[in-house]
Coordinates of C-alpha atoms (C1' of nucleotides) in Angstrom, one line a residue:
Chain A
X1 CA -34.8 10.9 -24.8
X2 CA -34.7 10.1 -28.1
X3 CA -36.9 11.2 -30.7
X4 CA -37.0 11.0 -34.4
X5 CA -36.4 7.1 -35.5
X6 CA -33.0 6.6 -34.0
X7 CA -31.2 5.8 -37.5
X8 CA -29.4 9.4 -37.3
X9 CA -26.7 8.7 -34.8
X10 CA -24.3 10.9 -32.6
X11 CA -21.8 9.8 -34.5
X12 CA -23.1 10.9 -38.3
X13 CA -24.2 14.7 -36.8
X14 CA -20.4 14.9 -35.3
X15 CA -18.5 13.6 -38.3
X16 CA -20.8 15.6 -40.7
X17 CA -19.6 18.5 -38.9
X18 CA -16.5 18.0 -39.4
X19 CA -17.0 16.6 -43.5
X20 CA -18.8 20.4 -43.5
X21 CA -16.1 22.6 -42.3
X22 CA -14.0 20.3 -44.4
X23 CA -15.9 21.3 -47.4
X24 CA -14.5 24.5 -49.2
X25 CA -11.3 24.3 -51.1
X26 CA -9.3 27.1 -48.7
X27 CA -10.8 25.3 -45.9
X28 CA -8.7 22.1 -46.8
X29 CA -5.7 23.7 -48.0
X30 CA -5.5 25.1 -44.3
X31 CA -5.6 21.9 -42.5
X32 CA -3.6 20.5 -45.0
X33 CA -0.9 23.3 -44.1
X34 CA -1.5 23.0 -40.7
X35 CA -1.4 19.6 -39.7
X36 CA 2.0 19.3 -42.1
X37 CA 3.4 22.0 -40.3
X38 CA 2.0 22.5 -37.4
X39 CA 1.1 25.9 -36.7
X40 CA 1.4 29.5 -39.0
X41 CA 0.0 33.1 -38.6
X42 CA -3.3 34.0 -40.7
X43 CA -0.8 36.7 -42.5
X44 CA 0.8 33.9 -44.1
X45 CA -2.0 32.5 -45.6
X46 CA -3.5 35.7 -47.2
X47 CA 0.1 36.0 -48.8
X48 CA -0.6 32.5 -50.7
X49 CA -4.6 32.6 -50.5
X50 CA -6.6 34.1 -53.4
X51 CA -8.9 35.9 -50.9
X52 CA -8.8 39.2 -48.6
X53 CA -8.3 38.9 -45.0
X54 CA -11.8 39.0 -44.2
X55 CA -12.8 36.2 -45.8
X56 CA -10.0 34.2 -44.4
X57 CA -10.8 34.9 -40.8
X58 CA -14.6 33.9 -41.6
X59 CA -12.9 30.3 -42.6
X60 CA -10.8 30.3 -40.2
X61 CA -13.5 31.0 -37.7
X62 CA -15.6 28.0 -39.0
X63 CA -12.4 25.6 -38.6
X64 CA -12.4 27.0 -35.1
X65 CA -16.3 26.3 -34.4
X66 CA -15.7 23.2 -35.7
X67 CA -12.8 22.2 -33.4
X68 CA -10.2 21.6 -35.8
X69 CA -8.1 24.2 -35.3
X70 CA -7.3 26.6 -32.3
X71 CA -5.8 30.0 -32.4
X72 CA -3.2 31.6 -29.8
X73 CA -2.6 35.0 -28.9
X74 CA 1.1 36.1 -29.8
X75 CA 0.9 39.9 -30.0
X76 CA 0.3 41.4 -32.3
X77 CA -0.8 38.0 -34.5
X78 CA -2.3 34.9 -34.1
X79 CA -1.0 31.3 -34.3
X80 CA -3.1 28.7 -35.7
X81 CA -2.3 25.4 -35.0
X82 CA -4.6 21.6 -35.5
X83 CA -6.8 21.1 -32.1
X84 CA -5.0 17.6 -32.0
X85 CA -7.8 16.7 -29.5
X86 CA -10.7 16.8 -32.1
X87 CA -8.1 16.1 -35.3
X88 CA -7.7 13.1 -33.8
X89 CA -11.5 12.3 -33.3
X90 CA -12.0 13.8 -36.7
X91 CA -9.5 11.2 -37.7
X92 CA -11.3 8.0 -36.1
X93 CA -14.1 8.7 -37.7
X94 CA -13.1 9.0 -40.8
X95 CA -10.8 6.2 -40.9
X96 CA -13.9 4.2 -39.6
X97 CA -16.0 5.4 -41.9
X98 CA -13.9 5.0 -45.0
X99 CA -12.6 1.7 -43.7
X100 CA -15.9 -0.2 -44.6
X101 CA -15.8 -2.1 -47.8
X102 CA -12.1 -1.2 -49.3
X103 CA -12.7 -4.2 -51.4
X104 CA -16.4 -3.7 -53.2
X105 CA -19.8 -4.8 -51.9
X106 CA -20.5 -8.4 -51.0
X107 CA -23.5 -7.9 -53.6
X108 CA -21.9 -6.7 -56.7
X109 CA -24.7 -3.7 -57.8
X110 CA -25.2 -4.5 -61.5
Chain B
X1 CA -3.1 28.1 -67.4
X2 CA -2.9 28.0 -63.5
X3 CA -4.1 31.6 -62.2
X4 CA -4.3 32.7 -58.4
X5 CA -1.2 31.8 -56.4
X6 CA -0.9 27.6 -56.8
X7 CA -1.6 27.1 -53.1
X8 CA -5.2 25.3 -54.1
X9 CA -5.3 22.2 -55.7
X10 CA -7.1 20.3 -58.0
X11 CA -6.7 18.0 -54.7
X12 CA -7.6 20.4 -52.2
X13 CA -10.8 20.9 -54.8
X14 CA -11.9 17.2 -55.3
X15 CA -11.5 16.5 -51.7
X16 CA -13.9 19.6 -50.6
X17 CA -16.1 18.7 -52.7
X18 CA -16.6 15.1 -51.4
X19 CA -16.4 16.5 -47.8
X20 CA -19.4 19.1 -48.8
X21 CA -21.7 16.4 -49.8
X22 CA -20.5 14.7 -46.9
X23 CA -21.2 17.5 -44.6
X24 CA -25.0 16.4 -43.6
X25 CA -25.6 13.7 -41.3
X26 CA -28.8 12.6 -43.7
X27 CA -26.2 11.7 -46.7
X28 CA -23.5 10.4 -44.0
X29 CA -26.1 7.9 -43.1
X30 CA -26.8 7.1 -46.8
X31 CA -23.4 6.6 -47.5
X32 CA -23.0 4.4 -44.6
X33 CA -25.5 2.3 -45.3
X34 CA -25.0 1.6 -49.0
X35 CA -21.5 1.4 -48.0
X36 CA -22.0 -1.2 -45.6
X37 CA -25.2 -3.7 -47.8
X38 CA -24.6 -2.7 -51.1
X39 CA -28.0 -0.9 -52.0
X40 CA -30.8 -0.1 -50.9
X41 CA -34.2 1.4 -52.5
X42 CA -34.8 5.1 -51.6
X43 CA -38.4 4.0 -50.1
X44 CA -36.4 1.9 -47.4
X45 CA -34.7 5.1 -46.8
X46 CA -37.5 7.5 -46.1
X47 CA -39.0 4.6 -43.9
X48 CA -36.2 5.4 -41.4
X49 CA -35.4 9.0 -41.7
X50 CA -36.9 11.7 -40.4
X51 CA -37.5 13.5 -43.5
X52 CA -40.4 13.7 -46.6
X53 CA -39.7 12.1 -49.7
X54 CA -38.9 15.0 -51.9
X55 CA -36.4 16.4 -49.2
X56 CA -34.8 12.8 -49.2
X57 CA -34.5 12.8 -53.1
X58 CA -32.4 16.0 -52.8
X59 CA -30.1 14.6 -50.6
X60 CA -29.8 11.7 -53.0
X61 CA -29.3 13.7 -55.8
X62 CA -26.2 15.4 -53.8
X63 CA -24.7 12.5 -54.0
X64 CA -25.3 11.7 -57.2
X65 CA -23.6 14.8 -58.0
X66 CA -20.8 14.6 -56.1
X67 CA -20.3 11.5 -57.7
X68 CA -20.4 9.3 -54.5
X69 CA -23.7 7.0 -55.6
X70 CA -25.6 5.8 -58.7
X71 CA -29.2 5.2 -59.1
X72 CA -30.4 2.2 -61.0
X73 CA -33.7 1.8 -62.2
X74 CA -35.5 -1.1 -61.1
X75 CA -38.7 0.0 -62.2
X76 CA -41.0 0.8 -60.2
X77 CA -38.0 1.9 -58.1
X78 CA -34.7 3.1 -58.3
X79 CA -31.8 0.9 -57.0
X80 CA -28.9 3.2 -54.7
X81 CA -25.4 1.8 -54.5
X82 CA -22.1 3.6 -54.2
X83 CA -20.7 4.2 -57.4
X84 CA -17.3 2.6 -56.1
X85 CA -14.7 4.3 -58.9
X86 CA -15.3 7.7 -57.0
X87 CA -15.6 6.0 -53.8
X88 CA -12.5 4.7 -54.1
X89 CA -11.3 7.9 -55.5
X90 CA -12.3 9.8 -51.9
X91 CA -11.4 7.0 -49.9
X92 CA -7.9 7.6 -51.3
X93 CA -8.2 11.0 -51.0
X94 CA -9.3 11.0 -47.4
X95 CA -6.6 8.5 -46.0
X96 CA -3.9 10.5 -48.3
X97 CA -4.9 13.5 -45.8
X98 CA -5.3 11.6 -42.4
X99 CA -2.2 9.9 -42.9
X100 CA -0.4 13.4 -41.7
X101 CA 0.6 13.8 -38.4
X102 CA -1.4 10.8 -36.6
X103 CA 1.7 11.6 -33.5
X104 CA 1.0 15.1 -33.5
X105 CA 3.1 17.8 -34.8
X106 CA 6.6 18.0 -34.4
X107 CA 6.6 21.5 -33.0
X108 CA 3.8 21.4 -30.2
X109 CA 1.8 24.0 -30.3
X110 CA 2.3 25.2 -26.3
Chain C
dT1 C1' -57.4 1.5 -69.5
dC2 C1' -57.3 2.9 -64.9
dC3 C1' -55.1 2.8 -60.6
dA4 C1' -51.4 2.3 -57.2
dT5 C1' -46.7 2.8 -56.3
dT6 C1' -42.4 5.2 -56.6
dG7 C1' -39.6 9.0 -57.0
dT8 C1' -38.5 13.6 -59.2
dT9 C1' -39.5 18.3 -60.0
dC10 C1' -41.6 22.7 -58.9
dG11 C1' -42.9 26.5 -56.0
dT12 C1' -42.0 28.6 -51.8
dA13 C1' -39.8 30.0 -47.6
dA14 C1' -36.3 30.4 -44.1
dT15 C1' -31.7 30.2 -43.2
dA16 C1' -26.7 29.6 -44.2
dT17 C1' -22.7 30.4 -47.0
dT18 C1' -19.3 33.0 -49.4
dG19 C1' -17.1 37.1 -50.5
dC20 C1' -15.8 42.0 -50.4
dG21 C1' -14.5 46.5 -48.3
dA22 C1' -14.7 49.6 -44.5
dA23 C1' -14.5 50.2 -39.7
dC24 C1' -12.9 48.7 -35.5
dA25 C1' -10.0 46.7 -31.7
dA26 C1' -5.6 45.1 -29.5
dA27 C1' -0.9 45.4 -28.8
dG28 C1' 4.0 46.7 -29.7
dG29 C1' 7.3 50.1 -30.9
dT30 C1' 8.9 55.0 -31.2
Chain D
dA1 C1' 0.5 59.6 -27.0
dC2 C1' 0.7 58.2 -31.7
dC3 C1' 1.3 55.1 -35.4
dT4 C1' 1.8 50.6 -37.4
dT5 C1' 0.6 45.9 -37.7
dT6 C1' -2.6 42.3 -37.3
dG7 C1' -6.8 40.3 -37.4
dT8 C1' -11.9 40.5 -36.2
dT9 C1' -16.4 42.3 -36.8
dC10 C1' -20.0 44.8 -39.4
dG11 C1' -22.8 45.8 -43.3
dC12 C1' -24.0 44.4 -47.6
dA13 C1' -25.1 41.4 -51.6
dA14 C1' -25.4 37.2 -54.2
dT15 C1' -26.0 32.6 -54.1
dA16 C1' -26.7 28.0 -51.9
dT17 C1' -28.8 24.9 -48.7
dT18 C1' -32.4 22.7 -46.3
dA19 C1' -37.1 21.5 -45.9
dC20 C1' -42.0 21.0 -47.0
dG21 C1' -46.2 20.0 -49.7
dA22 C1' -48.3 19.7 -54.2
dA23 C1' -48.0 18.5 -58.7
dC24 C1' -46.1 15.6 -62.1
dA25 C1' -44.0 11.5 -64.6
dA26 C1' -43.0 6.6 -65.2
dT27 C1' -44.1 2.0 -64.7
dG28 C1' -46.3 -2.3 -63.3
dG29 C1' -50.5 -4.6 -62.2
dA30 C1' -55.7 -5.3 -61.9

DNA sequence: TCCATTGTTCGTAATATTGCGAACAAAGGT
DNA sequence: ACCTTTGTTCGCAATATTACGAACAATGGA
């Protein structure tokens, strides 16, 4: 089933995904917020956030798509809180990833 | 000096921006690689990957960017490692913002 | 010197990202 | 029923990303 030359794993395209929605300065303040305290409304951001409303809620939708962050109805806002299901994932493959070589490469380059 | 509201970081910046050139499952491979053996030539690379040589020396040069590798020339090839000062600087970076809530939040989200 | 090897740069194209404002939708309160 | 509040969606524009092939540069070897 595989095609291509099987050096591209499962595991790159998922925590690529995550390293993209990760990628934009608002993006990270968000899950910084949010996974220091738990949840908040997206009217609390756009208080704090040099942006208008629009643009937050395209971020916040990409967070979503991602699976980093879920929203829940609680008329007439939202709450956002960490998807601690994929966080967590998120998390593993990071610390994984960033646990390889702490120390320097066996082969000193130069 | 600091304009908009102080909710972005420097921080919040740096970290983005090693999370955008993360975000691609071509450069998460790289980075894997050359984290794991040191270096590695760029022909080795396109060898393996699914993509043309020009197309791979844009990914490359991502990273270069972003500060996460070096080339060395080794004439008549270039010599990838991970330029280990920034490494270290996003590997720092990263586990700084991991470390948060690895129990979950204190007020579950329902 | 000419050729082969290696990788970058250029030109091009398709698609994605980022951002704004206006319009829209949903729900609660009066 | 109407209005307010909240956030999404739409339309638009500018720019960035991803990818390819062709052309170009640099270097070592024959």
């Amino acid at each position: 089933m595989e095609s291509t030359q099987n050096s591209i794993t499962e595991e790159h395209v998922k925590i690529a995904r995550y390293a993209k929605a990760m990628g934009h300065p608002i993006r990270m303040y968000v899950l910084e917020l949010l996974s220091k305290q738990s949840c908040c409304y997206s009217g609390d951001l756009t208080e704090v956030l040099p942006i208008v409303k629009s643009t937050l809620s395209q971020h916040l939708k990409e967070l979503k798509d991602a699976g980093l962050i879920q929203g829940e109805i609680e008329a007439p806002r939202i709450k956002y809180c960490i998807n601690f299901e994929n966080w967590k994932e998120a998390q593993d493959l990071f610390r994984k990833f960033l646990k390889m070589d702490v120390e320097g490469p066996i082969i000193k380059c130069k």
